[in-house]
Amino acid sequence: MEYSEKVMDHFANPRNVGVIEDANAVGEVGNAKCGDIMKMYMKINDDGVIEDIKFKTFGCGAAVATSSMATELVKGKTIEEALKLTNKAVAEALDGLPPVKMHCSVLAEEAIQAALTDYYTRKGLNPADYIKK
Ligand code: FES
């Protein structure tokens, strides 16, 4: 299996690893087949901008690399922009993933969506009104 240099870089030096203690959006997703788990923490300000984001991924190298890239892509962006991030865009930003590893990038997209679902739920809002999937 061939990995791009960018995948190797984000695997070896993942960006935004960790936990945000006072996060106001937390999402955890997993893939039942491979058993990998990804957790995202966000600090979203009153303007709806993702000021900070961190992740913990217990999974394969591609899952770590896609989490890392996904956090980089949504950091400083608005919720609306983050909701538009697709797994394909994450994979493209990494110069591609082997086909059998595309599901790892799906986990990254789902983790962001899960965190934003949590954000709206905490506000007493119905996530389905905001997150159209
Ligand atoms: Fe399942 Fe990578 S092998 S997330």
mmCIF file of C-alpha atoms and ligand atoms in Angstrom:
data_model
loop_
_atom_site.group_PDB
_atom_site.id
_atom_site.type_symbol
_atom_site.label_atom_id
_atom_site.label_comp_id
_atom_site.label_asym_id
_atom_site.label_seq_id
_atom_site.Cartn_x
_atom_site.Cartn_y
_atom_site.Cartn_z
ATOM 1 C CA MET A 1 0.000 0.000 0.000
ATOM 2 C CA GLU A 2 1.327 3.393 -1.026
ATOM 3 C CA TYR A 3 0.789 6.430 1.167
ATOM 4 C CA SER A 4 1.411 10.000 0.054
ATOM 5 C CA GLU A 5 4.081 12.064 1.784
ATOM 6 C CA LYS A 6 1.353 14.213 3.308
ATOM 7 C CA VAL A 7 -0.332 11.192 4.867
ATOM 8 C CA MET A 8 2.987 10.065 6.311
ATOM 9 C CA ASP A 9 3.659 13.563 7.647
ATOM 10 C CA HIS A 10 0.268 13.892 9.346
ATOM 11 C CA PHE A 11 0.614 10.373 10.734
ATOM 12 C CA ALA A 12 4.100 10.994 12.129
ATOM 13 C CA ASN A 13 3.382 14.572 13.287
ATOM 14 C CA PRO A 14 -0.355 14.833 13.815
ATOM 15 C CA ARG A 15 -1.652 18.394 14.339
ATOM 16 C CA ASN A 16 -4.101 19.317 17.106
ATOM 17 C CA VAL A 17 -3.813 16.119 19.131
ATOM 18 C CA GLY A 18 -5.338 16.254 22.580
ATOM 19 C CA VAL A 19 -8.357 17.228 24.597
ATOM 20 C CA ILE A 20 -10.088 20.587 25.144
ATOM 21 C CA GLU A 21 -11.289 20.557 28.754
ATOM 22 C CA ASP A 22 -13.855 23.346 28.315
ATOM 23 C CA ALA A 23 -14.994 22.271 24.856
ATOM 24 C CA ASN A 24 -18.563 23.170 23.931
ATOM 25 C CA ALA A 25 -18.758 20.513 21.210
ATOM 26 C CA VAL A 26 -17.570 16.932 21.560
ATOM 27 C CA GLY A 27 -18.177 14.125 19.122
ATOM 28 C CA GLU A 28 -17.108 10.503 19.111
ATOM 29 C CA VAL A 29 -17.527 8.068 16.271
ATOM 30 C CA GLY A 30 -16.302 4.589 15.554
ATOM 31 C CA ASN A 31 -16.145 2.077 12.791
ATOM 32 C CA ALA A 32 -17.499 -1.268 13.913
ATOM 33 C CA LYS A 33 -15.533 -3.197 11.275
ATOM 34 C CA CYS A 34 -12.008 -2.069 12.125
ATOM 35 C CA GLY A 35 -12.775 -0.990 15.699
ATOM 36 C CA ASP A 36 -11.176 2.421 15.279
ATOM 37 C CA ILE A 37 -12.470 5.304 17.392
ATOM 38 C CA MET A 38 -12.157 9.047 16.778
ATOM 39 C CA LYS A 39 -13.072 11.783 19.228
ATOM 40 C CA MET A 40 -13.155 15.510 18.415
ATOM 41 C CA TYR A 41 -13.304 18.459 20.790
ATOM 42 C CA MET A 42 -14.185 21.979 19.654
ATOM 43 C CA LYS A 43 -14.292 25.401 21.202
ATOM 44 C CA ILE A 44 -16.852 27.395 19.239
ATOM 45 C CA ASN A 45 -17.225 31.117 19.920
ATOM 46 C CA ASP A 46 -20.368 33.264 19.903
ATOM 47 C CA ASP A 47 -19.866 34.088 16.228
ATOM 48 C CA GLY A 48 -20.044 30.381 15.365
ATOM 49 C CA VAL A 49 -16.345 30.179 14.581
ATOM 50 C CA ILE A 50 -14.361 27.084 15.568
ATOM 51 C CA GLU A 51 -11.622 28.786 17.558
ATOM 52 C CA ASP A 52 -9.929 25.609 18.663
ATOM 53 C CA ILE A 53 -10.172 21.935 17.831
ATOM 54 C CA LYS A 54 -8.382 18.866 19.113
ATOM 55 C CA PHE A 55 -8.738 15.163 18.553
ATOM 56 C CA LYS A 56 -7.932 11.766 19.976
ATOM 57 C CA THR A 57 -7.900 8.869 17.590
ATOM 58 C CA PHE A 58 -7.430 5.256 18.561
ATOM 59 C CA GLY A 59 -6.976 3.754 15.185
ATOM 60 C CA CYS A 60 -4.931 3.158 12.097
ATOM 61 C CA GLY A 61 -2.378 5.539 10.628
ATOM 62 C CA ALA A 62 -4.783 6.814 7.997
ATOM 63 C CA ALA A 63 -7.364 7.560 10.693
ATOM 64 C CA VAL A 64 -4.756 9.610 12.569
ATOM 65 C CA ALA A 65 -3.697 11.424 9.381
ATOM 66 C CA THR A 66 -7.265 12.205 8.313
ATOM 67 C CA SER A 67 -8.210 13.450 11.801
ATOM 68 C CA SER A 68 -5.152 15.667 11.794
ATOM 69 C CA MET A 69 -5.927 17.090 8.346
ATOM 70 C CA ALA A 70 -9.624 17.512 9.118
ATOM 71 C CA THR A 71 -8.863 19.541 12.242
ATOM 72 C CA GLU A 72 -6.489 21.745 10.230
ATOM 73 C CA LEU A 73 -9.168 22.292 7.575
ATOM 74 C CA VAL A 74 -11.900 23.425 9.983
ATOM 75 C CA LYS A 75 -9.831 25.354 12.529
ATOM 76 C CA GLY A 76 -10.790 29.037 12.347
ATOM 77 C CA LYS A 77 -13.718 28.260 10.068
ATOM 78 C CA THR A 78 -17.422 28.754 10.740
ATOM 79 C CA ILE A 79 -19.756 25.912 11.653
ATOM 80 C CA GLU A 80 -21.394 26.250 8.220
ATOM 81 C CA GLU A 81 -18.037 25.808 6.491
ATOM 82 C CA ALA A 82 -17.118 22.853 8.721
ATOM 83 C CA LEU A 83 -20.395 21.124 7.902
ATOM 84 C CA LYS A 84 -19.489 21.252 4.219
ATOM 85 C CA LEU A 85 -16.223 19.380 4.733
ATOM 86 C CA THR A 86 -16.491 16.025 3.013
ATOM 87 C CA ASN A 87 -14.310 12.991 3.525
ATOM 88 C CA LYS A 88 -13.242 13.338 -0.113
ATOM 89 C CA ALA A 89 -11.949 16.847 0.534
ATOM 90 C CA VAL A 90 -9.957 15.552 3.512
ATOM 91 C CA ALA A 91 -8.483 12.736 1.414
ATOM 92 C CA GLU A 92 -7.654 15.157 -1.420
ATOM 93 C CA ALA A 93 -5.924 17.533 0.993
ATOM 94 C CA LEU A 94 -3.718 14.558 1.914
ATOM 95 C CA ASP A 95 -2.961 13.926 -1.774
ATOM 96 C CA GLY A 96 -5.181 10.878 -1.733
ATOM 97 C CA LEU A 97 -5.661 7.683 0.233
ATOM 98 C CA PRO A 98 -5.531 4.057 -0.890
ATOM 99 C CA PRO A 99 -9.090 2.861 -1.687
ATOM 100 C CA VAL A 100 -9.202 0.480 1.287
ATOM 101 C CA LYS A 101 -8.401 3.439 3.533
ATOM 102 C CA MET A 102 -11.117 5.796 2.337
ATOM 103 C CA HIS A 103 -13.370 4.726 5.215
ATOM 104 C CA CYS A 104 -10.840 6.264 7.611
ATOM 105 C CA SER A 105 -11.542 9.684 6.073
ATOM 106 C CA VAL A 106 -15.286 9.037 6.480
ATOM 107 C CA LEU A 107 -14.638 8.731 10.206
ATOM 108 C CA ALA A 108 -13.074 12.216 10.209
ATOM 109 C CA GLU A 109 -16.091 13.745 8.460
ATOM 110 C CA GLU A 110 -18.444 11.948 10.843
ATOM 111 C CA ALA A 111 -16.505 13.045 13.923
ATOM 112 C CA ILE A 112 -16.863 16.709 12.937
ATOM 113 C CA GLN A 113 -20.568 16.241 12.280
ATOM 114 C CA ALA A 114 -20.965 14.458 15.624
ATOM 115 C CA ALA A 115 -19.246 17.310 17.491
ATOM 116 C CA LEU A 116 -21.474 19.889 15.793
ATOM 117 C CA THR A 117 -24.544 17.785 16.572
ATOM 118 C CA ASP A 118 -23.463 17.907 20.204
ATOM 119 C CA TYR A 119 -22.983 21.682 19.955
ATOM 120 C CA TYR A 120 -26.573 22.268 18.851
ATOM 121 C CA THR A 121 -27.958 19.742 21.331
ATOM 122 C CA ARG A 122 -26.204 21.520 24.210
ATOM 123 C CA LYS A 123 -27.812 24.762 23.080
ATOM 124 C CA GLY A 124 -31.223 23.138 23.274
ATOM 125 C CA LEU A 125 -31.589 23.230 19.501
ATOM 126 C CA ASN A 126 -32.541 20.423 17.149
ATOM 127 C CA PRO A 127 -29.375 19.454 15.215
ATOM 128 C CA ALA A 128 -31.505 18.216 12.318
ATOM 129 C CA ASP A 129 -32.545 21.836 11.651
ATOM 130 C CA TYR A 130 -28.924 22.762 11.028
ATOM 131 C CA ILE A 131 -27.161 19.636 9.860
ATOM 132 C CA LYS A 132 -28.641 18.458 6.601
ATOM 133 C CA LYS A 133 -27.244 15.084 5.691
HETATM 134 FE FE1 FES B 1 -10.554 1.750 10.134
HETATM 135 FE FE2 FES B 1 -8.536 3.202 9.381
HETATM 136 S S1 FES B 1 -8.671 1.032 9.299
HETATM 137 S S2 FES B 1 -10.287 3.863 10.413
#
